């Protein structure tokens, strides 16, 4: 009995040493410590402070008096706090602690150690003691001469403690130099290293452990639990840091993709904004050369400037879809671009650009036709005006002469006949003047750039014509006044003059028609001109008879003069035309006829060449147009085909895309034929329904469709890899989608989507189905795409990081505080991630935090869209 009492007293002394060291290891954090565990806890103040440090919670405010009842009240507050943590205090009362009962005090401290240092230790759902033992066994398993089976004799040689330290901090102990036959040296090495580098105070005595057959289990457990908390906390911090780095890396990558999208969208919209005013500029040039230069600039825009922007637009849509997929896979909120930079905004801007572009091309071609017509009319006006002005030259002076005042009777009568012939000639030229006026009016209506000059010249001709009419009338009146003086009329001269004048006018008109310019756009039109020319040539024999009759009149005059001995002196007084004039003009007409034949035949050759260009373009367009449509249908079938893996589908689509790109040479050849047609001013083609615009639009749609289809398969691969979805599951999802895609357009109506979910085992009410529709159709388009369907099915089967997990990780790094310091972030995280957090975390608002503390809770919420970052 006496021996047992000594043994108990000895054990309590060991416990006092161990427990005192354990308490001081925590009280140091509060800037204090105890010297005598039996005395220093009697007033309850340091006991309450110890509980606050190890629990991280605030206890009720202690009583400040020094009376016994004040001490009992403080100890009771501490015991009540221990009880509130689910600990049963058997036979431990506040009075015993206040009275300095060592046994009760040590029992209370052991209870605290069990609850706050050992109870939370759990490895594979074992109890606290078993969990601590299992942790020690796993950490020391690789080390020689170490076999941890309990918390007493397994630790006597000191190797187990050294193994624990070396396992976590190999830089502190050279385990290879330790010897099993030096237990005291091993134990002291472990105690010294733990106290110096691990902040674990020395709680045990090496001699006591070695010389005691069975060291005290409570003391060993208390000391070993300090190693668990020291090393397990570091592991948790490392795990938490890794989780945060992973989350931040995802966020940084997403932000980079968002910035790239914003930049590319801004540049594309700016290009469209700059291009549309240029295409909307409808200021016509004044010359055909300038308008053709505008057309060449437009072709250069189509060939050089626009194709890269088409690729940028397609890449922008692909980047946006990939970004949204990554955000969904990382449980982040969907990306909402800046105002005016949505994919739909860019599509609308692009649609506006193409509408303006189409209108600009139509305007260019219309203006070129108009200028062509204007040039033709202006040249025709110039030709007719020159002929008319040539005819009127000297006529006003002639009509203004008063030669009849000094003429003889015969000369006066000759002047009268001459004037009658002039009037006939004047009437014949009336049509030409009307034609000149009509051409000038048409040039004004078509907004000819030099209309002022045309109008001035036309006005001069009209004024001169009116003046000629007035002068003609006045001269007739003057000659009629002296007509009674005329006695003899040379009928033959008169007849010559009367017949020669209209014949001369006919020849003038024939020469004018033979030299007339024309513009045609088809073989039928030139054939019509040839027919008219043939009809004209058919009238030449009859005209030749008239010429011979006129020349016969002249020969008759000569014959009469010769017969009757009349000497013919001077010219025919009734006309300015001579027989030589008639002969010369007749020869000129005969020379112009074959020249007209040659001009018409050259135009026939040109129109035949144009017809060949039409047929050449149509032959290619009628092949390329259906080819593009067939490829669009094949792509649609490939997108719904579930045969093979996604990688095989991707390989097939890439091969298919390359085949389409290789077909580009046919499009370029068709563009070349189209350019030749426009250069030949060919504006219609009855041999095909396909225009170059149709082929361009179809080609761009084909490239966009194959790129989008490849992007969909890439997103499916990304979804499968990120969510752990098997190929069989994706095939099952695709088969279900294809079955209920009744319209075969790659989309399901809400009713078909509901039927699909029911077929897959979902029990849907109206409220639940409405919630699901907000996930798969957030923009209320009324359809469910395959990508949205896959995203929904993967969310149903996969697990992702949450804001709560990130908060818990930060809490570990912050040692369970509600805030974290800059020093802690830089110590626990890599430099890049640490600076990222520091720049985005807001200041922590709380009275108990040091200056510069950061709020990691709001930051974690913002990462997942639950608040603003």
PDB file of C-alpha atoms in Angstrom, residues 387-607:
ATOM      1  CA  UNK A 387     -23.580  67.991-138.161  1.00  0.00           C
ATOM      2  CA  UNK A 388     -26.283  70.551-137.433  1.00  0.00           C
ATOM      3  CA  UNK A 389     -23.849  73.400-136.770  1.00  0.00           C
ATOM      4  CA  UNK A 390     -21.992  72.475-139.922  1.00  0.00           C
ATOM      5  CA  UNK A 391     -25.254  72.711-141.863  1.00  0.00           C
ATOM      6  CA  UNK A 392     -26.325  76.043-140.315  1.00  0.00           C
ATOM      7  CA  UNK A 393     -22.968  77.699-140.868  1.00  0.00           C
ATOM      8  CA  UNK A 394     -23.570  80.793-143.023  1.00  0.00           C
ATOM      9  CA  UNK A 395     -27.322  80.251-143.252  1.00  0.00           C
ATOM     10  CA  UNK A 396     -28.170  83.329-141.172  1.00  0.00           C
ATOM     11  CA  UNK A 397     -25.884  85.507-143.302  1.00  0.00           C
ATOM     12  CA  UNK A 398     -27.433  84.012-146.451  1.00  0.00           C
ATOM     13  CA  UNK A 399     -30.974  84.687-145.274  1.00  0.00           C
ATOM     14  CA  UNK A 400     -30.019  88.185-144.196  1.00  0.00           C
ATOM     15  CA  UNK A 401     -28.687  89.158-147.633  1.00  0.00           C
ATOM     16  CA  UNK A 402     -30.605  91.770-149.692  1.00  0.00           C
ATOM     17  CA  UNK A 403     -29.233  90.643-153.029  1.00  0.00           C
ATOM     18  CA  UNK A 404     -32.698  90.780-154.585  1.00  0.00           C
ATOM     19  CA  UNK A 405     -32.599  94.554-154.436  1.00  0.00           C
ATOM     20  CA  UNK A 406     -30.034  94.741-157.234  1.00  0.00           C
ATOM     21  CA  UNK A 407     -30.843  91.520-159.073  1.00  0.00           C
ATOM     22  CA  UNK A 408     -32.416  91.133-162.448  1.00  0.00           C
ATOM     23  CA  UNK A 409     -35.851  89.615-162.940  1.00  0.00           C
ATOM     24  CA  UNK A 410     -34.370  86.251-163.788  1.00  0.00           C
ATOM     25  CA  UNK A 411     -32.020  86.393-160.881  1.00  0.00           C
ATOM     26  CA  UNK A 412     -34.853  87.383-158.556  1.00  0.00           C
ATOM     27  CA  UNK A 413     -36.937  84.486-159.743  1.00  0.00           C
ATOM     28  CA  UNK A 414     -33.942  82.270-159.286  1.00  0.00           C
ATOM     29  CA  UNK A 415     -33.526  83.576-155.797  1.00  0.00           C
ATOM     30  CA  UNK A 416     -37.170  82.735-155.108  1.00  0.00           C
ATOM     31  CA  UNK A 417     -36.749  79.184-156.232  1.00  0.00           C
ATOM     32  CA  UNK A 418     -33.542  78.920-154.301  1.00  0.00           C
ATOM     33  CA  UNK A 419     -35.350  80.098-151.208  1.00  0.00           C
ATOM     34  CA  UNK A 420     -38.112  77.526-151.710  1.00  0.00           C
ATOM     35  CA  UNK A 421     -35.452  74.832-151.887  1.00  0.00           C
ATOM     36  CA  UNK A 422     -33.917  76.152-148.662  1.00  0.00           C
ATOM     37  CA  UNK A 423     -37.282  76.019-146.920  1.00  0.00           C
ATOM     38  CA  UNK A 424     -37.597  72.408-147.974  1.00  0.00           C
ATOM     39  CA  UNK A 425     -34.134  71.761-146.608  1.00  0.00           C
ATOM     40  CA  UNK A 426     -34.983  73.614-143.378  1.00  0.00           C
ATOM     41  CA  UNK A 427     -38.066  71.472-142.807  1.00  0.00           C
ATOM     42  CA  UNK A 428     -36.016  68.326-143.373  1.00  0.00           C
ATOM     43  CA  UNK A 429     -33.595  69.382-140.601  1.00  0.00           C
ATOM     44  CA  UNK A 430     -36.414  69.881-138.068  1.00  0.00           C
ATOM     45  CA  UNK A 431     -36.175  66.236-136.978  1.00  0.00           C
ATOM     46  CA  UNK A 432     -32.463  66.571-136.225  1.00  0.00           C
ATOM     47  CA  UNK A 433     -33.054  69.620-134.013  1.00  0.00           C
ATOM     48  CA  UNK A 434     -35.793  67.750-132.126  1.00  0.00           C
ATOM     49  CA  UNK A 435     -33.444  64.781-131.674  1.00  0.00           C
ATOM     50  CA  UNK A 436     -30.738  67.074-130.291  1.00  0.00           C
ATOM     51  CA  UNK A 437     -33.216  68.593-127.809  1.00  0.00           C
ATOM     52  CA  UNK A 438     -34.473  65.134-126.765  1.00  0.00           C
ATOM     53  CA  UNK A 439     -30.908  63.903-126.144  1.00  0.00           C
ATOM     54  CA  UNK A 440     -30.134  67.006-124.067  1.00  0.00           C
ATOM     55  CA  UNK A 441     -33.287  66.460-121.972  1.00  0.00           C
ATOM     56  CA  UNK A 442     -32.338  62.809-121.304  1.00  0.00           C
ATOM     57  CA  UNK A 443     -28.828  63.857-120.282  1.00  0.00           C
ATOM     58  CA  UNK A 444     -30.376  66.254-117.761  1.00  0.00           C
ATOM     59  CA  UNK A 445     -32.737  63.586-116.432  1.00  0.00           C
ATOM     60  CA  UNK A 446     -29.778  61.191-115.957  1.00  0.00           C
ATOM     61  CA  UNK A 447     -27.845  63.915-114.086  1.00  0.00           C
ATOM     62  CA  UNK A 448     -24.968  64.273-116.562  1.00  0.00           C
ATOM     63  CA  UNK A 449     -22.015  65.944-114.858  1.00  0.00           C
ATOM     64  CA  UNK A 450     -21.446  68.462-117.712  1.00  0.00           C
ATOM     65  CA  UNK A 451     -25.135  69.163-118.226  1.00  0.00           C
ATOM     66  CA  UNK A 452     -24.527  72.913-118.097  1.00  0.00           C
ATOM     67  CA  UNK A 453     -22.364  72.794-121.238  1.00  0.00           C
ATOM     68  CA  UNK A 454     -24.904  70.548-122.990  1.00  0.00           C
ATOM     69  CA  UNK A 455     -27.759  72.874-122.037  1.00  0.00           C
ATOM     70  CA  UNK A 456     -25.877  75.944-123.236  1.00  0.00           C
ATOM     71  CA  UNK A 457     -25.058  74.346-126.578  1.00  0.00           C
ATOM     72  CA  UNK A 458     -28.610  73.030-127.004  1.00  0.00           C
ATOM     73  CA  UNK A 459     -30.061  76.420-126.139  1.00  0.00           C
ATOM     74  CA  UNK A 460     -27.787  78.041-128.743  1.00  0.00           C
ATOM     75  CA  UNK A 461     -28.943  75.577-131.402  1.00  0.00           C
ATOM     76  CA  UNK A 462     -32.625  76.162-130.541  1.00  0.00           C
ATOM     77  CA  UNK A 463     -32.205  79.943-130.523  1.00  0.00           C
ATOM     78  CA  UNK A 464     -30.396  79.766-133.826  1.00  0.00           C
ATOM     79  CA  UNK A 465     -33.117  77.513-135.242  1.00  0.00           C
ATOM     80  CA  UNK A 466     -35.833  79.962-134.179  1.00  0.00           C
ATOM     81  CA  UNK A 467     -33.855  82.775-135.724  1.00  0.00           C
ATOM     82  CA  UNK A 468     -33.470  80.802-138.970  1.00  0.00           C
ATOM     83  CA  UNK A 469     -37.234  80.327-139.081  1.00  0.00           C
ATOM     84  CA  UNK A 470     -37.823  84.017-138.571  1.00  0.00           C
ATOM     85  CA  UNK A 471     -35.237  84.990-141.197  1.00  0.00           C
ATOM     86  CA  UNK A 472     -36.650  82.460-143.659  1.00  0.00           C
ATOM     87  CA  UNK A 473     -40.133  83.863-143.291  1.00  0.00           C
ATOM     88  CA  UNK A 474     -38.900  87.437-143.704  1.00  0.00           C
ATOM     89  CA  UNK A 475     -36.924  86.592-146.860  1.00  0.00           C
ATOM     90  CA  UNK A 476     -39.921  84.804-148.409  1.00  0.00           C
ATOM     91  CA  UNK A 477     -42.056  87.840-147.783  1.00  0.00           C
ATOM     92  CA  UNK A 478     -39.424  90.039-149.429  1.00  0.00           C
ATOM     93  CA  UNK A 479     -39.118  87.820-152.490  1.00  0.00           C
ATOM     94  CA  UNK A 480     -42.899  87.540-152.876  1.00  0.00           C
ATOM     95  CA  UNK A 481     -43.130  91.288-153.053  1.00  0.00           C
ATOM     96  CA  UNK A 482     -41.103  91.213-156.248  1.00  0.00           C
ATOM     97  CA  UNK A 483     -42.506  87.899-157.576  1.00  0.00           C
ATOM     98  CA  UNK A 484     -44.607  89.807-160.159  1.00  0.00           C
ATOM     99  CA  UNK A 485     -41.304  90.702-161.762  1.00  0.00           C
ATOM    100  CA  UNK A 486     -40.384  87.100-162.475  1.00  0.00           C
ATOM    101  CA  UNK A 487     -41.277  86.008-166.005  1.00  0.00           C
ATOM    102  CA  UNK A 488     -39.240  82.982-166.845  1.00  0.00           C
ATOM    103  CA  UNK A 489     -38.509  79.952-164.766  1.00  0.00           C
ATOM    104  CA  UNK A 490     -36.070  77.347-165.813  1.00  0.00           C
ATOM    105  CA  UNK A 491     -38.191  74.282-164.970  1.00  0.00           C
ATOM    106  CA  UNK A 492     -35.344  71.932-165.351  1.00  0.00           C
ATOM    107  CA  UNK A 493     -33.141  73.738-162.853  1.00  0.00           C
ATOM    108  CA  UNK A 494     -36.143  73.946-160.555  1.00  0.00           C
ATOM    109  CA  UNK A 495     -36.894  70.270-160.964  1.00  0.00           C
ATOM    110  CA  UNK A 496     -33.251  69.442-160.303  1.00  0.00           C
ATOM    111  CA  UNK A 497     -33.245  71.533-157.206  1.00  0.00           C
ATOM    112  CA  UNK A 498     -36.504  70.081-155.906  1.00  0.00           C
ATOM    113  CA  UNK A 499     -35.454  66.472-156.418  1.00  0.00           C
ATOM    114  CA  UNK A 500     -31.798  66.933-155.459  1.00  0.00           C
ATOM    115  CA  UNK A 501     -32.563  68.569-152.117  1.00  0.00           C
ATOM    116  CA  UNK A 502     -34.599  65.695-150.560  1.00  0.00           C
ATOM    117  CA  UNK A 503     -32.241  63.154-152.106  1.00  0.00           C
ATOM    118  CA  UNK A 504     -29.357  65.056-150.570  1.00  0.00           C
ATOM    119  CA  UNK A 505     -31.172  65.074-147.230  1.00  0.00           C
ATOM    120  CA  UNK A 506     -31.764  61.331-147.575  1.00  0.00           C
ATOM    121  CA  UNK A 507     -28.051  60.810-148.170  1.00  0.00           C
ATOM    122  CA  UNK A 508     -27.214  63.023-145.170  1.00  0.00           C
ATOM    123  CA  UNK A 509     -29.572  60.935-143.039  1.00  0.00           C
ATOM    124  CA  UNK A 510     -28.146  57.695-144.454  1.00  0.00           C
ATOM    125  CA  UNK A 511     -24.587  58.825-143.708  1.00  0.00           C
ATOM    126  CA  UNK A 512     -25.675  59.845-140.210  1.00  0.00           C
ATOM    127  CA  UNK A 513     -27.339  56.465-139.607  1.00  0.00           C
ATOM    128  CA  UNK A 514     -24.363  54.556-141.028  1.00  0.00           C
ATOM    129  CA  UNK A 515     -22.067  56.387-138.615  1.00  0.00           C
ATOM    130  CA  UNK A 516     -24.519  56.305-135.703  1.00  0.00           C
ATOM    131  CA  UNK A 517     -23.109  54.849-132.463  1.00  0.00           C
ATOM    132  CA  UNK A 518     -24.959  52.031-130.680  1.00  0.00           C
ATOM    133  CA  UNK A 519     -24.893  50.075-127.428  1.00  0.00           C
ATOM    134  CA  UNK A 520     -26.239  46.517-127.089  1.00  0.00           C
ATOM    135  CA  UNK A 521     -26.090  43.810-124.387  1.00  0.00           C
ATOM    136  CA  UNK A 522     -27.175  40.681-126.253  1.00  0.00           C
ATOM    137  CA  UNK A 523     -26.925  38.884-129.576  1.00  0.00           C
ATOM    138  CA  UNK A 524     -30.639  39.512-130.158  1.00  0.00           C
ATOM    139  CA  UNK A 525     -30.132  43.277-129.928  1.00  0.00           C
ATOM    140  CA  UNK A 526     -27.194  43.325-132.393  1.00  0.00           C
ATOM    141  CA  UNK A 527     -29.106  41.012-134.685  1.00  0.00           C
ATOM    142  CA  UNK A 528     -31.924  43.540-134.722  1.00  0.00           C
ATOM    143  CA  UNK A 529     -29.462  46.235-135.855  1.00  0.00           C
ATOM    144  CA  UNK A 530     -28.106  43.935-138.587  1.00  0.00           C
ATOM    145  CA  UNK A 531     -31.660  43.296-139.818  1.00  0.00           C
ATOM    146  CA  UNK A 532     -32.318  47.043-139.968  1.00  0.00           C
ATOM    147  CA  UNK A 533     -29.042  47.534-141.858  1.00  0.00           C
ATOM    148  CA  UNK A 534     -29.972  44.820-144.328  1.00  0.00           C
ATOM    149  CA  UNK A 535     -33.312  46.538-144.901  1.00  0.00           C
ATOM    150  CA  UNK A 536     -31.436  49.801-145.569  1.00  0.00           C
ATOM    151  CA  UNK A 537     -29.180  48.081-148.101  1.00  0.00           C
ATOM    152  CA  UNK A 538     -32.260  46.752-149.849  1.00  0.00           C
ATOM    153  CA  UNK A 539     -33.322  50.351-150.544  1.00  0.00           C
ATOM    154  CA  UNK A 540     -30.039  51.271-152.257  1.00  0.00           C
ATOM    155  CA  UNK A 541     -31.075  50.143-155.802  1.00  0.00           C
ATOM    156  CA  UNK A 542     -34.161  52.352-155.651  1.00  0.00           C
ATOM    157  CA  UNK A 543     -32.050  55.251-154.367  1.00  0.00           C
ATOM    158  CA  UNK A 544     -29.621  54.717-157.204  1.00  0.00           C
ATOM    159  CA  UNK A 545     -32.505  55.032-159.663  1.00  0.00           C
ATOM    160  CA  UNK A 546     -33.418  58.358-158.056  1.00  0.00           C
ATOM    161  CA  UNK A 547     -29.803  59.500-158.296  1.00  0.00           C
ATOM    162  CA  UNK A 548     -29.699  58.580-161.975  1.00  0.00           C
ATOM    163  CA  UNK A 549     -32.979  60.443-162.546  1.00  0.00           C
ATOM    164  CA  UNK A 550     -31.571  63.578-160.919  1.00  0.00           C
ATOM    165  CA  UNK A 551     -28.396  63.262-162.916  1.00  0.00           C
ATOM    166  CA  UNK A 552     -30.617  62.789-165.988  1.00  0.00           C
ATOM    167  CA  UNK A 553     -32.214  66.214-165.342  1.00  0.00           C
ATOM    168  CA  UNK A 554     -28.767  67.766-165.361  1.00  0.00           C
ATOM    169  CA  UNK A 555     -27.871  65.918-168.535  1.00  0.00           C
ATOM    170  CA  UNK A 556     -31.116  67.106-170.086  1.00  0.00           C
ATOM    171  CA  UNK A 557     -30.128  70.735-169.298  1.00  0.00           C
ATOM    172  CA  UNK A 558     -26.808  70.216-170.988  1.00  0.00           C
ATOM    173  CA  UNK A 559     -28.480  68.534-173.904  1.00  0.00           C
ATOM    174  CA  UNK A 560     -30.974  71.404-174.339  1.00  0.00           C
ATOM    175  CA  UNK A 561     -28.193  73.974-174.051  1.00  0.00           C
ATOM    176  CA  UNK A 562     -26.172  72.087-176.610  1.00  0.00           C
ATOM    177  CA  UNK A 563     -29.189  71.564-178.834  1.00  0.00           C
ATOM    178  CA  UNK A 564     -30.334  75.171-178.732  1.00  0.00           C
ATOM    179  CA  UNK A 565     -26.912  76.681-178.470  1.00  0.00           C
ATOM    180  CA  UNK A 566     -27.497  77.977-174.980  1.00  0.00           C
ATOM    181  CA  UNK A 567     -24.378  78.850-173.102  1.00  0.00           C
ATOM    182  CA  UNK A 568     -24.626  77.768-169.516  1.00  0.00           C
ATOM    183  CA  UNK A 569     -22.691  80.074-167.345  1.00  0.00           C
ATOM    184  CA  UNK A 570     -22.435  79.822-163.538  1.00  0.00           C
ATOM    185  CA  UNK A 571     -24.250  77.572-161.085  1.00  0.00           C
ATOM    186  CA  UNK A 572     -27.859  76.461-160.787  1.00  0.00           C
ATOM    187  CA  UNK A 573     -29.539  79.430-159.254  1.00  0.00           C
ATOM    188  CA  UNK A 574     -32.175  77.288-157.510  1.00  0.00           C
ATOM    189  CA  UNK A 575     -29.853  75.173-155.389  1.00  0.00           C
ATOM    190  CA  UNK A 576     -26.404  75.083-153.905  1.00  0.00           C
ATOM    191  CA  UNK A 577     -26.151  71.429-154.811  1.00  0.00           C
ATOM    192  CA  UNK A 578     -24.232  70.449-157.872  1.00  0.00           C
ATOM    193  CA  UNK A 579     -24.262  67.157-159.708  1.00  0.00           C
ATOM    194  CA  UNK A 580     -20.735  66.622-158.392  1.00  0.00           C
ATOM    195  CA  UNK A 581     -22.014  67.065-154.829  1.00  0.00           C
ATOM    196  CA  UNK A 582     -24.646  64.372-155.417  1.00  0.00           C
ATOM    197  CA  UNK A 583     -22.058  62.030-156.921  1.00  0.00           C
ATOM    198  CA  UNK A 584     -19.560  62.618-154.096  1.00  0.00           C
ATOM    199  CA  UNK A 585     -22.122  61.980-151.379  1.00  0.00           C
ATOM    200  CA  UNK A 586     -23.354  58.877-153.177  1.00  0.00           C
ATOM    201  CA  UNK A 587     -19.821  57.502-153.268  1.00  0.00           C
ATOM    202  CA  UNK A 588     -19.422  58.340-149.573  1.00  0.00           C
ATOM    203  CA  UNK A 589     -22.645  56.435-148.787  1.00  0.00           C
ATOM    204  CA  UNK A 590     -21.428  53.393-150.714  1.00  0.00           C
ATOM    205  CA  UNK A 591     -18.117  53.450-148.799  1.00  0.00           C
ATOM    206  CA  UNK A 592     -19.877  53.687-145.408  1.00  0.00           C
ATOM    207  CA  UNK A 593     -22.053  50.612-146.067  1.00  0.00           C
ATOM    208  CA  UNK A 594     -19.215  47.992-145.823  1.00  0.00           C
ATOM    209  CA  UNK A 595     -17.709  49.902-142.918  1.00  0.00           C
ATOM    210  CA  UNK A 596     -21.065  49.594-141.127  1.00  0.00           C
ATOM    211  CA  UNK A 597     -21.100  45.884-141.992  1.00  0.00           C
ATOM    212  CA  UNK A 598     -17.685  45.425-140.385  1.00  0.00           C
ATOM    213  CA  UNK A 599     -18.665  47.348-137.221  1.00  0.00           C
ATOM    214  CA  UNK A 600     -21.806  45.236-136.788  1.00  0.00           C
ATOM    215  CA  UNK A 601     -19.890  41.988-137.281  1.00  0.00           C
ATOM    216  CA  UNK A 602     -17.299  43.038-134.689  1.00  0.00           C
ATOM    217  CA  UNK A 603     -20.122  43.684-132.215  1.00  0.00           C
ATOM    218  CA  UNK A 604     -21.573  40.240-133.030  1.00  0.00           C
ATOM    219  CA  UNK A 605     -18.201  38.695-132.156  1.00  0.00           C
ATOM    220  CA  UNK A 606     -18.102  40.639-128.862  1.00  0.00           C
ATOM    221  CA  UNK A 607     -21.616  39.515-127.900  1.00  0.00           C
TER     222      UNK A 607
END
